[in-house]
Amino acid sequence: MVIPNAVAFSRGKVSIVALTIVILSLFNLAWNHVVNPDPPQPLSSWESLLYGRQLSKTKKYKNYDPKARYTYFHDLENYYIHIPKTAGYYVFGKIEEMVASTFEHNRPHVCNIKMRPLYTLDSKKCQFCFTEQTYSHHPKRTYTMIRNPRDHVISQYFHCAESKEHHYYAKFMPSLDEWLEAWVLALDNETKAEENEKFKCYDPRNKQTSFVYRHLANDEKKDLETLDKRFEVIAPFERMDTSICVIFIQFSGRVPDECVCASEREKNRKMNRELVDHGVKHHGSSFVTTAEQDGMIAKITTEDVMLHKYTNQLFEKKLKETEEVYGI
């Protein structure tokens, strides 16, 4: 009779654990809706796998305080959205360098949480947060960088086809023409989009817009107002030095020496390779595409093209304000 009792107890314990998991899952779904009512574009299975590996590491985060999950992140001051293939790691490194060179004491802490859930962040220990997540309305000031859509799509393709980080999945990548054509066919066909997950690569359809806006309103005045309200600085990738300086100045209230002549230095920069190349041979800004390839890229980036245009308009306004306030 001892064994049956043990079995019954074991089954009861398993049932309790299963019920607990279900309740926690439902609670998490409800909480995520509160945290981010503007949900991001669903990740492809490959992106979920990649970010899942990053998330798995966050369980070991030493400074994580479970009691903080409902309060600290609401006080987050500065939030940088790192859209894939927009030199986010380079920007992160430069911001860290500027903090070190301009703050002798009480330096603000810059942290890169990647895909770690925002609600687990202790804002008391992170004054400038880099993340690979989408827009959230909770942080007080939000920043991001937008890249020329044509270069951005090409960079995504070669990252998947040539980078060291992606070498295991490179065998699934077709030619550039086949890849672009597959995503053109998926524009109004989610079944085709799911089929394209076989490439184990990014979904390039208006990817930048999906991170900052979900979908544009197709109304220039309204789109500009929304972007201006959402972002402290939304900057163009093509003006890298000046963009980083404006972001840092707006974040810190200080002007590093290297930012005094950022515009002049920028004119001499040759943007013929990625700022962080990840070991790829071809780069978005220098790869020569055919007219047919450009046409397919244009079809899958209609919103990103408008976003890039709005970014340049808003950045010129922010740059002028910054120069007037700080006398640079």
mmCIF file of N, CA, C and O in Angstrom, residues 96-129:
data_model
loop_
_atom_site.group_PDB
_atom_site.id
_atom_site.type_symbol
_atom_site.label_atom_id
_atom_site.label_comp_id
_atom_site.label_asym_id
_atom_site.label_seq_id
_atom_site.Cartn_x
_atom_site.Cartn_y
_atom_site.Cartn_z
ATOM 1 N N GLU A 96 29.166 54.847 -23.769
ATOM 2 C CA GLU A 96 29.974 54.483 -22.584
ATOM 3 C C GLU A 96 31.265 55.296 -22.541
ATOM 4 O O GLU A 96 31.675 55.776 -21.468
ATOM 5 N N GLU A 97 31.919 55.446 -23.685
ATOM 6 C CA GLU A 97 33.164 56.219 -23.743
ATOM 7 C C GLU A 97 32.922 57.678 -23.372
ATOM 8 O O GLU A 97 33.720 58.288 -22.649
ATOM 9 N N MET A 98 31.831 58.243 -23.859
ATOM 10 C CA MET A 98 31.526 59.640 -23.568
ATOM 11 C C MET A 98 31.209 59.845 -22.093
ATOM 12 O O MET A 98 31.570 60.863 -21.503
ATOM 13 N N VAL A 99 30.518 58.873 -21.500
ATOM 14 C CA VAL A 99 30.237 58.955 -20.069
ATOM 15 C C VAL A 99 31.545 58.978 -19.289
ATOM 16 O O VAL A 99 31.738 59.781 -18.370
ATOM 17 N N ALA A 100 32.473 58.096 -19.674
ATOM 18 C CA ALA A 100 33.763 57.998 -18.978
ATOM 19 C C ALA A 100 34.590 59.277 -19.131
ATOM 20 O O ALA A 100 35.310 59.677 -18.202
ATOM 21 N N SER A 101 34.491 59.934 -20.280
ATOM 22 C CA SER A 101 35.318 61.115 -20.537
ATOM 23 C C SER A 101 34.721 62.414 -19.994
ATOM 24 O O SER A 101 35.445 63.398 -19.819
ATOM 25 N N THR A 102 33.421 62.432 -19.738
ATOM 26 C CA THR A 102 32.778 63.686 -19.310
ATOM 27 C C THR A 102 32.337 63.690 -17.847
ATOM 28 O O THR A 102 32.068 64.751 -17.292
ATOM 29 N N PHE A 103 32.250 62.512 -17.220
ATOM 30 C CA PHE A 103 31.834 62.432 -15.812
ATOM 31 C C PHE A 103 33.004 61.926 -14.967
ATOM 32 O O PHE A 103 33.438 60.783 -15.109
ATOM 33 N N GLU A 104 33.487 62.798 -14.097
ATOM 34 C CA GLU A 104 34.566 62.374 -13.203
ATOM 35 C C GLU A 104 33.998 61.665 -11.980
ATOM 36 O O GLU A 104 34.584 60.705 -11.475
ATOM 37 N N HIS A 105 32.842 62.125 -11.525
ATOM 38 C CA HIS A 105 32.185 61.524 -10.368
ATOM 39 C C HIS A 105 30.712 61.278 -10.697
ATOM 40 O O HIS A 105 30.146 61.899 -11.594
ATOM 41 N N ASN A 106 30.110 60.386 -9.947
ATOM 42 C CA ASN A 106 28.676 60.083 -10.101
ATOM 43 C C ASN A 106 28.296 59.800 -11.560
ATOM 44 O O ASN A 106 27.336 60.372 -12.102
ATOM 45 N N ARG A 107 29.062 58.951 -12.187
ATOM 46 C CA ARG A 107 28.798 58.616 -13.576
ATOM 47 C C ARG A 107 27.497 57.829 -13.719
ATOM 48 O O ARG A 107 27.258 56.874 -12.977
ATOM 49 N N PRO A 108 26.649 58.218 -14.655
ATOM 50 C CA PRO A 108 25.425 57.442 -14.900
ATOM 51 C C PRO A 108 25.792 56.070 -15.473
ATOM 52 O O PRO A 108 26.735 55.952 -16.259
ATOM 53 N N HIS A 109 25.065 55.074 -15.063
ATOM 54 C CA HIS A 109 25.360 53.717 -15.524
ATOM 55 C C HIS A 109 24.621 53.430 -16.824
ATOM 56 O O HIS A 109 23.413 53.628 -16.925
ATOM 57 N N VAL A 110 25.367 52.992 -17.827
ATOM 58 C CA VAL A 110 24.798 52.629 -19.116
ATOM 59 C C VAL A 110 24.751 51.109 -19.194
ATOM 60 O O VAL A 110 25.765 50.433 -18.974
ATOM 61 N N CYS A 111 23.584 50.548 -19.472
ATOM 62 C CA CYS A 111 23.464 49.092 -19.498
ATOM 63 C C CYS A 111 22.783 48.624 -20.776
ATOM 64 O O CYS A 111 21.979 49.345 -21.367
ATOM 65 N N ASN A 112 23.128 47.441 -21.205
ATOM 66 C CA ASN A 112 22.543 46.847 -22.403
ATOM 67 C C ASN A 112 21.797 45.588 -21.984
ATOM 68 O O ASN A 112 22.411 44.555 -21.695
ATOM 69 N N ILE A 113 20.470 45.665 -21.935
ATOM 70 C CA ILE A 113 19.695 44.512 -21.469
ATOM 71 C C ILE A 113 19.251 43.614 -22.620
ATOM 72 O O ILE A 113 18.618 42.585 -22.401
ATOM 73 N N LYS A 114 19.545 44.024 -23.863
ATOM 74 C CA LYS A 114 19.210 43.232 -25.054
ATOM 75 C C LYS A 114 17.719 42.890 -25.059
ATOM 76 O O LYS A 114 16.886 43.768 -25.138
ATOM 77 N N MET A 115 17.370 41.601 -24.936
ATOM 78 C CA MET A 115 15.961 41.212 -24.982
ATOM 79 C C MET A 115 15.389 40.893 -23.606
ATOM 80 O O MET A 115 14.305 40.333 -23.492
ATOM 81 N N ARG A 116 16.095 41.273 -22.581
ATOM 82 C CA ARG A 116 15.597 41.038 -21.232
ATOM 83 C C ARG A 116 14.318 41.850 -21.012
ATOM 84 O O ARG A 116 14.240 43.010 -21.406
ATOM 85 N N PRO A 117 13.294 41.264 -20.397
ATOM 86 C CA PRO A 117 12.031 41.991 -20.182
ATOM 87 C C PRO A 117 12.247 43.314 -19.457
ATOM 88 O O PRO A 117 12.960 43.374 -18.455
ATOM 89 N N LEU A 118 11.631 44.356 -19.953
ATOM 90 C CA LEU A 118 11.805 45.687 -19.379
ATOM 91 C C LEU A 118 11.363 45.751 -17.927
ATOM 92 O O LEU A 118 11.969 46.444 -17.109
ATOM 93 N N TYR A 119 10.311 44.997 -17.579
ATOM 94 C CA TYR A 119 9.795 45.094 -16.217
ATOM 95 C C TYR A 119 10.727 44.486 -15.174
ATOM 96 O O TYR A 119 10.508 44.617 -13.982
ATOM 97 N N THR A 120 11.798 43.811 -15.608
ATOM 98 C CA THR A 120 12.762 43.266 -14.653
ATOM 99 C C THR A 120 13.914 44.234 -14.402
ATOM 100 O O THR A 120 14.808 43.946 -13.620
ATOM 101 N N LEU A 121 13.881 45.381 -15.077
ATOM 102 C CA LEU A 121 14.997 46.323 -14.984
ATOM 103 C C LEU A 121 14.903 47.189 -13.735
ATOM 104 O O LEU A 121 13.860 47.756 -13.432
ATOM 105 N N ASP A 122 16.007 47.307 -13.023
ATOM 106 C CA ASP A 122 16.100 48.191 -11.870
ATOM 107 C C ASP A 122 16.651 49.525 -12.357
ATOM 108 O O ASP A 122 17.843 49.679 -12.577
ATOM 109 N N SER A 123 15.770 50.507 -12.547
ATOM 110 C CA SER A 123 16.194 51.788 -13.105
ATOM 111 C C SER A 123 17.133 52.546 -12.165
ATOM 112 O O SER A 123 17.822 53.471 -12.582
ATOM 113 N N LYS A 124 17.163 52.152 -10.905
ATOM 114 C CA LYS A 124 18.067 52.805 -9.966
ATOM 115 C C LYS A 124 19.517 52.436 -10.254
ATOM 116 O O LYS A 124 20.439 53.120 -9.836
ATOM 117 N N LYS A 125 19.698 51.327 -10.972
ATOM 118 C CA LYS A 125 21.046 50.862 -11.295
ATOM 119 C C LYS A 125 21.359 51.009 -12.775
ATOM 120 O O LYS A 125 22.401 50.552 -13.242
ATOM 121 N N CYS A 126 20.448 51.626 -13.532
ATOM 122 C CA CYS A 126 20.653 51.786 -14.970
ATOM 123 C C CYS A 126 20.015 53.095 -15.417
ATOM 124 O O CYS A 126 18.790 53.189 -15.508
ATOM 125 N N GLN A 127 20.854 54.097 -15.685
ATOM 126 C CA GLN A 127 20.318 55.406 -16.054
ATOM 127 C C GLN A 127 20.127 55.574 -17.565
ATOM 128 O O GLN A 127 19.443 56.474 -18.022
ATOM 129 N N PHE A 128 20.799 54.733 -18.340
ATOM 130 C CA PHE A 128 20.620 54.755 -19.802
ATOM 131 C C PHE A 128 20.570 53.306 -20.268
ATOM 132 O O PHE A 128 21.565 52.589 -20.216
ATOM 133 N N CYS A 129 19.410 52.893 -20.735
ATOM 134 C CA CYS A 129 19.176 51.483 -21.039
ATOM 135 C C CYS A 129 19.129 51.238 -22.547
ATOM 136 O O CYS A 129 18.332 51.850 -23.259
#
